[in-house]
mmCIF file of C-alpha atoms in Angstrom:
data_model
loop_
_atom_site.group_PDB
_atom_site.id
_atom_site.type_symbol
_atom_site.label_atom_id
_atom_site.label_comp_id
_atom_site.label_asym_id
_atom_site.label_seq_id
_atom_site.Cartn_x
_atom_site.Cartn_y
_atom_site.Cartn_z
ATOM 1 C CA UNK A 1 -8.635 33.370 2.468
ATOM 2 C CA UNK A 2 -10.775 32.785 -0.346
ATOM 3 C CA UNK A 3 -11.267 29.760 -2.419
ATOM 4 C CA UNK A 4 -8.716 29.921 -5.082
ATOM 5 C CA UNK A 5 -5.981 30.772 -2.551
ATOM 6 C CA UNK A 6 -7.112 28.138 -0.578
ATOM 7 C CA UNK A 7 -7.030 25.473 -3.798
ATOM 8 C CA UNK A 8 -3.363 27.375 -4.731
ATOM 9 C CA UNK A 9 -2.222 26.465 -1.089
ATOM 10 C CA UNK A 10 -3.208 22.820 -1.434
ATOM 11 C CA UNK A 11 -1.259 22.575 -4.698
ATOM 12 C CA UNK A 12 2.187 24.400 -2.522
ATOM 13 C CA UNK A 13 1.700 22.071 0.331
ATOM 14 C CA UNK A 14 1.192 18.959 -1.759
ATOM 15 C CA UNK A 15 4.158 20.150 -3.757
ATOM 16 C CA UNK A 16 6.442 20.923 -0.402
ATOM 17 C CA UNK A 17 5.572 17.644 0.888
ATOM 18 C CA UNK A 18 7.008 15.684 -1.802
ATOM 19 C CA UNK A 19 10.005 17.430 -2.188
ATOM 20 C CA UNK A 20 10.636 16.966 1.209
ATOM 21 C CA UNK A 21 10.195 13.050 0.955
ATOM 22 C CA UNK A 22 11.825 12.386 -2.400
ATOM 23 C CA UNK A 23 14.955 11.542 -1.146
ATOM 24 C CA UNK A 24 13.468 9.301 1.848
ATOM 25 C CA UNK A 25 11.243 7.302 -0.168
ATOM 26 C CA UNK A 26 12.961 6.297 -3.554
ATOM 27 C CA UNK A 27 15.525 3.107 -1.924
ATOM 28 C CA UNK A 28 12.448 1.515 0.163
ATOM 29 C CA UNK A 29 9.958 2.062 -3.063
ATOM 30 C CA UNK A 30 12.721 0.443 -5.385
ATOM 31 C CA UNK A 31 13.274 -2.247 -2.892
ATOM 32 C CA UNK A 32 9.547 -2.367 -2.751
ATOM 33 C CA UNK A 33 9.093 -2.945 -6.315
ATOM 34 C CA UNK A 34 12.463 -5.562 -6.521
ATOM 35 C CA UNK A 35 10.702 -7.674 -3.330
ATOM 36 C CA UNK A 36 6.865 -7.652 -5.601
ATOM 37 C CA UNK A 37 8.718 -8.821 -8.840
ATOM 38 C CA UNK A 38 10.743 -11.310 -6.960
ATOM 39 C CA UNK A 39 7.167 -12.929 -5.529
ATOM 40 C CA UNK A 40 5.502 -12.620 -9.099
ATOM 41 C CA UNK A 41 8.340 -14.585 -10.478
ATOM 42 C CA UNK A 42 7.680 -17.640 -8.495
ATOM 43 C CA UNK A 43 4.470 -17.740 -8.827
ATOM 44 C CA UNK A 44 3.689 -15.977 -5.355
ATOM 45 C CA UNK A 45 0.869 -13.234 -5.829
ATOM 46 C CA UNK A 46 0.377 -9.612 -3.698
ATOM 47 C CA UNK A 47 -2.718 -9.628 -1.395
ATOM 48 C CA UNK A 48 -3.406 -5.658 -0.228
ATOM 49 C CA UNK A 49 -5.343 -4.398 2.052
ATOM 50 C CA UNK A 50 -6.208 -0.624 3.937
ATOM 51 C CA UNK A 51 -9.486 1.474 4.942
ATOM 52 C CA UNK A 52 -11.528 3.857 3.509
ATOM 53 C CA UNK A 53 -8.657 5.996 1.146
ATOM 54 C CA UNK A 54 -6.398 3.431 1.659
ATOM 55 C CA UNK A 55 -8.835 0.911 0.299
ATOM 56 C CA UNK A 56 -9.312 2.348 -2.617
ATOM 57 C CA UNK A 57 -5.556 2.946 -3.174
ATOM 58 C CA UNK A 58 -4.984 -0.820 -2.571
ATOM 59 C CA UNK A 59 -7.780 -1.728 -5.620
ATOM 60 C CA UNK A 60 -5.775 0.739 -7.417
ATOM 61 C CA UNK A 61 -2.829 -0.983 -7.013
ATOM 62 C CA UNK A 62 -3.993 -4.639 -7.896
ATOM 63 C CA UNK A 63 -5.969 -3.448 -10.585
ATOM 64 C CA UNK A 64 -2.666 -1.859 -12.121
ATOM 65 C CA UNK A 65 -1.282 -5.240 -11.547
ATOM 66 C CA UNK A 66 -3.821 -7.594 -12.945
ATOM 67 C CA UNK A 67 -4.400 -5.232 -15.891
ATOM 68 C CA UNK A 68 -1.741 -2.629 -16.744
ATOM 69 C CA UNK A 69 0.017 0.246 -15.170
ATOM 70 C CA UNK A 70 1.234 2.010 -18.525
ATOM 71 C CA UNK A 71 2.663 -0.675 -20.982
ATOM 72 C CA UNK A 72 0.794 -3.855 -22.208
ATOM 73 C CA UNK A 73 2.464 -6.862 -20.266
ATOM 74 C CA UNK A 74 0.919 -10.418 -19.161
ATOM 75 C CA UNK A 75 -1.767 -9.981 -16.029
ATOM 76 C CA UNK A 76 0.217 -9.987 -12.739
ATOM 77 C CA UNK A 77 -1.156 -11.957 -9.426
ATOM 78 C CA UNK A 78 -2.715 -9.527 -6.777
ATOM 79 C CA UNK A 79 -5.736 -9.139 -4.991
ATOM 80 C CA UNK A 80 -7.414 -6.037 -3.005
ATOM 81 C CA UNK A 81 -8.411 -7.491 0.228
ATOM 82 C CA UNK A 82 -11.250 -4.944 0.385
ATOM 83 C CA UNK A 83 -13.437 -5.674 -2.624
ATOM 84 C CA UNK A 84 -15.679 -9.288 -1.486
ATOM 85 C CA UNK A 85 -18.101 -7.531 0.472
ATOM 86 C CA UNK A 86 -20.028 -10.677 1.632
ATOM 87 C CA UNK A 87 -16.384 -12.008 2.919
ATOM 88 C CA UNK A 88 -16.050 -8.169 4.868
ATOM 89 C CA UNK A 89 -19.667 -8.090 6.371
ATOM 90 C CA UNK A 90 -19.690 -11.749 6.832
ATOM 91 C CA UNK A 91 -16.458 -11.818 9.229
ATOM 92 C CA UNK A 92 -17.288 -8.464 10.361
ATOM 93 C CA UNK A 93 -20.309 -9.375 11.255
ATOM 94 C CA UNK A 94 -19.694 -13.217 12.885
ATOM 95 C CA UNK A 95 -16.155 -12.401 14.131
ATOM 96 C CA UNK A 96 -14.963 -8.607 14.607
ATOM 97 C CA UNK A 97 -14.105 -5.876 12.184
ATOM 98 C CA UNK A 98 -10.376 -6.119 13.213
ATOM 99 C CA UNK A 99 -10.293 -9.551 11.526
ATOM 100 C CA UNK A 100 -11.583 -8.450 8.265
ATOM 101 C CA UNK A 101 -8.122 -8.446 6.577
ATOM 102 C CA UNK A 102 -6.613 -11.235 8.627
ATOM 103 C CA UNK A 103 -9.258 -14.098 8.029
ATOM 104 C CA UNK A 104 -8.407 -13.607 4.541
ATOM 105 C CA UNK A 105 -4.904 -13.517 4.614
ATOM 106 C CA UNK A 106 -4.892 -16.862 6.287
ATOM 107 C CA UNK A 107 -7.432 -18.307 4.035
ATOM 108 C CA UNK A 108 -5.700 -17.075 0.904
ATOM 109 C CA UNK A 109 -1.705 -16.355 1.874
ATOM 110 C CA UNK A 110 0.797 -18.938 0.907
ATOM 111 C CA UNK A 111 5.101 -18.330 2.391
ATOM 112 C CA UNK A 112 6.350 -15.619 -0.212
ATOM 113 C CA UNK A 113 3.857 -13.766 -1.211
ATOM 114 C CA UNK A 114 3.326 -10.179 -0.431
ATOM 115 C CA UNK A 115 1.009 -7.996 1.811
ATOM 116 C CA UNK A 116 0.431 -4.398 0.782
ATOM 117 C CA UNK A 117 -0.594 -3.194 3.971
ATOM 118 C CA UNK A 118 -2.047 0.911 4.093
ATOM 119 C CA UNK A 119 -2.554 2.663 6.757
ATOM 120 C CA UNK A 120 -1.928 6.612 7.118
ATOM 121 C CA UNK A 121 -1.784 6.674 10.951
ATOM 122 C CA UNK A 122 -0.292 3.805 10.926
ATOM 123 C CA UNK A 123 -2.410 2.399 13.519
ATOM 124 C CA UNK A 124 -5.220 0.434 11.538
ATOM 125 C CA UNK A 125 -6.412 -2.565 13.811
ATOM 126 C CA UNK A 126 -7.755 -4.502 10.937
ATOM 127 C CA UNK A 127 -4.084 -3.867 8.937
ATOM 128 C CA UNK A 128 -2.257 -4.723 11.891
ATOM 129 C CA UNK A 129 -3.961 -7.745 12.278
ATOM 130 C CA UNK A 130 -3.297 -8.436 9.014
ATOM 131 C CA UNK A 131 0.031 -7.963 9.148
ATOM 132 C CA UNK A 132 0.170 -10.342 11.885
ATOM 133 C CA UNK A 133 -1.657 -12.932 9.481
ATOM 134 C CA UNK A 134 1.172 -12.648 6.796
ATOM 135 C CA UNK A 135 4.169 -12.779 9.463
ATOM 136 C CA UNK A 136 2.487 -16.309 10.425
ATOM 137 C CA UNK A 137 2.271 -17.145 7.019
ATOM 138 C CA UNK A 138 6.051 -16.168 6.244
ATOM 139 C CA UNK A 139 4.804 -13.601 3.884
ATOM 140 C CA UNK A 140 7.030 -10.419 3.152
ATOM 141 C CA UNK A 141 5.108 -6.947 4.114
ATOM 142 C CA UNK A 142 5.182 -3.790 2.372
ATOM 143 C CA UNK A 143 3.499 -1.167 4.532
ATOM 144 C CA UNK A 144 2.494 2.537 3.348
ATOM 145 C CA UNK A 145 2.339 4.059 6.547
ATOM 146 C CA UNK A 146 2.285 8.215 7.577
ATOM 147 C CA UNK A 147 2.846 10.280 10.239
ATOM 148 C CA UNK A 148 5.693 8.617 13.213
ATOM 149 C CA UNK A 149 4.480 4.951 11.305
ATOM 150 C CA UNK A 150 2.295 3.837 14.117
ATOM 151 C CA UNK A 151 1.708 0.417 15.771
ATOM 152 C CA UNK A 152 2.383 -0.604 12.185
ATOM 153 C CA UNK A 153 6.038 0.736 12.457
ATOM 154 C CA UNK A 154 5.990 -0.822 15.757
ATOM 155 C CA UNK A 155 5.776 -4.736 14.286
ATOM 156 C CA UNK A 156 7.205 -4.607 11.065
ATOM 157 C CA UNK A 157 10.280 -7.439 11.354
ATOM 158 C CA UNK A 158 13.589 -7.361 9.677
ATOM 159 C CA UNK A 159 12.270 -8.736 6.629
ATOM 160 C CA UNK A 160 9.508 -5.883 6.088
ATOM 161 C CA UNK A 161 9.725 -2.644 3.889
ATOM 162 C CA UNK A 162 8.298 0.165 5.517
ATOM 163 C CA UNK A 163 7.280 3.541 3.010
ATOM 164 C CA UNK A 164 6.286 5.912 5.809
ATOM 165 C CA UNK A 165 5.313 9.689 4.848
ATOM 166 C CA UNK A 166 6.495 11.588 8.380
ATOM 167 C CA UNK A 167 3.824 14.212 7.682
ATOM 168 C CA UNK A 168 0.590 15.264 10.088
ATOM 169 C CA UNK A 169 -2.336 15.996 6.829
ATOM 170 C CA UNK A 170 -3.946 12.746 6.080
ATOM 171 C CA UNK A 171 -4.568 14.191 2.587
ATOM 172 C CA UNK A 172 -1.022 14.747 2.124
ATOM 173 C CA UNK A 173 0.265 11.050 2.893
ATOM 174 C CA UNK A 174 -2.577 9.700 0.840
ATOM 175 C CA UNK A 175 -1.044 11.988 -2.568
ATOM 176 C CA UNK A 176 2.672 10.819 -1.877
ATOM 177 C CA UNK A 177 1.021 7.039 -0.885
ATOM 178 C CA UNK A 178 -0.216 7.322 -4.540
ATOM 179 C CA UNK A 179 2.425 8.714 -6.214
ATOM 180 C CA UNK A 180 4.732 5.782 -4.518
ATOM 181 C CA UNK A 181 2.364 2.822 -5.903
ATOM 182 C CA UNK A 182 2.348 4.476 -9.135
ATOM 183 C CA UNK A 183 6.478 4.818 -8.618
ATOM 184 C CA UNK A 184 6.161 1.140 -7.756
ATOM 185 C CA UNK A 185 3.874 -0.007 -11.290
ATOM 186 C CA UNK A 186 6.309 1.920 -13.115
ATOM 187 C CA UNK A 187 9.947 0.361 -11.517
ATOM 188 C CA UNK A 188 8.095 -3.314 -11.898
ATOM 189 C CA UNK A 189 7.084 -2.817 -15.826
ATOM 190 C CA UNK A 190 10.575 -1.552 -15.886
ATOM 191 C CA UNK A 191 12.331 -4.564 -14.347
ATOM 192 C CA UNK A 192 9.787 -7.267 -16.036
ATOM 193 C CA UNK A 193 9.653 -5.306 -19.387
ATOM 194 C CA UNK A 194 13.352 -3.996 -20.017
ATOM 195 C CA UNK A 195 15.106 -6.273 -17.443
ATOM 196 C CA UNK A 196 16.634 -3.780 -15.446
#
């Protein structure tokens, strides 16, 4: 196979993949978005957290949210987990590396706000731990997961929204993962902005 089939393949199997998880994803990413807005409206704030790809998803998410998705509106609370490197390397580095997320979600989460937890295999032991941290701090989770979910799927309570992307390719969960925070930025503008 040569390089442009190879690039032309990548564009049918990213397409394939979200046709086959349209219909799966669109309630729990509308409930998603309804559960965020709810927390933003009194005064609770969105802490996220994930690894490597998933780390920089979750600063793209709370950067759309403390700036702007699309339309101009007021600054919205949320914070990537991932981005105070002396907090990382110094829990990392006097704790464990599992606790990287968690420390900070019990230093900084109040009951009702939201963790953004992302994990493609679903099995993260820092995330996990984190999500741990926010079910002791009656916070609500919101958990981009892939493949069968993972330990992640395993713990999420009642309460929890779950977006899992049942698909192998780690590539492929990370597009869809992206294309359901943007889906998310875009339904909260929507129900801030036009009240719907």
């Amino acid at each position: 196979m040569d390089l442009i089939e190879r690039i032309n393949q990548h564009f049918l199997d990213s397409i394939t993949t979200f046709d086959e998880v349209r219909d799966l994803l669109a309630a729990p990413a509308a409930a998603a978005a309804e559960r965020m807005v709810a927390a933003m409206m009194s005064d609770r704030k969105i802490l996220c957290c994930g690894n490597g790809g998933s780390a920089a998803q979750a600063q793209h998410f709370a950067a759309s949210m403390v700036g702007r998705f699309e339309r101009e509106r007021p600054g919205l609370a949320a914070l990537a987990l991932t981005t105070d490197t002396s907090a990382l390397t110094a829990i990392g580095n006097d704790y464990d590396y599992d606790l990287v997320f968690s420390k900070q979600v019990r230093a900084l989460g109040q009951p009702g706000d939201v963790l953004l937890a992302i994990s493609t295999s679903g099995n993260s032991a820092n995330v996990i731990e984190a999500i741990n941290a926010a079910h002791e701090r009656q916070m609500n989770v919101i958990a981009f997961t892939g493949r069968d979910g993972g330990k992640i799927g395993e713990i999420l309570t009642g309460d929890d929204i779950q977006l899992n992307v049942p698909v192998e390719r780690t590539a492929r969960i990370q597009e869809v993962h992206l294309l359901l925070m943007h889906s998310v930025c875009d339904a909260i503008d929507l129900i801030l902005l036009d009240g719907e």
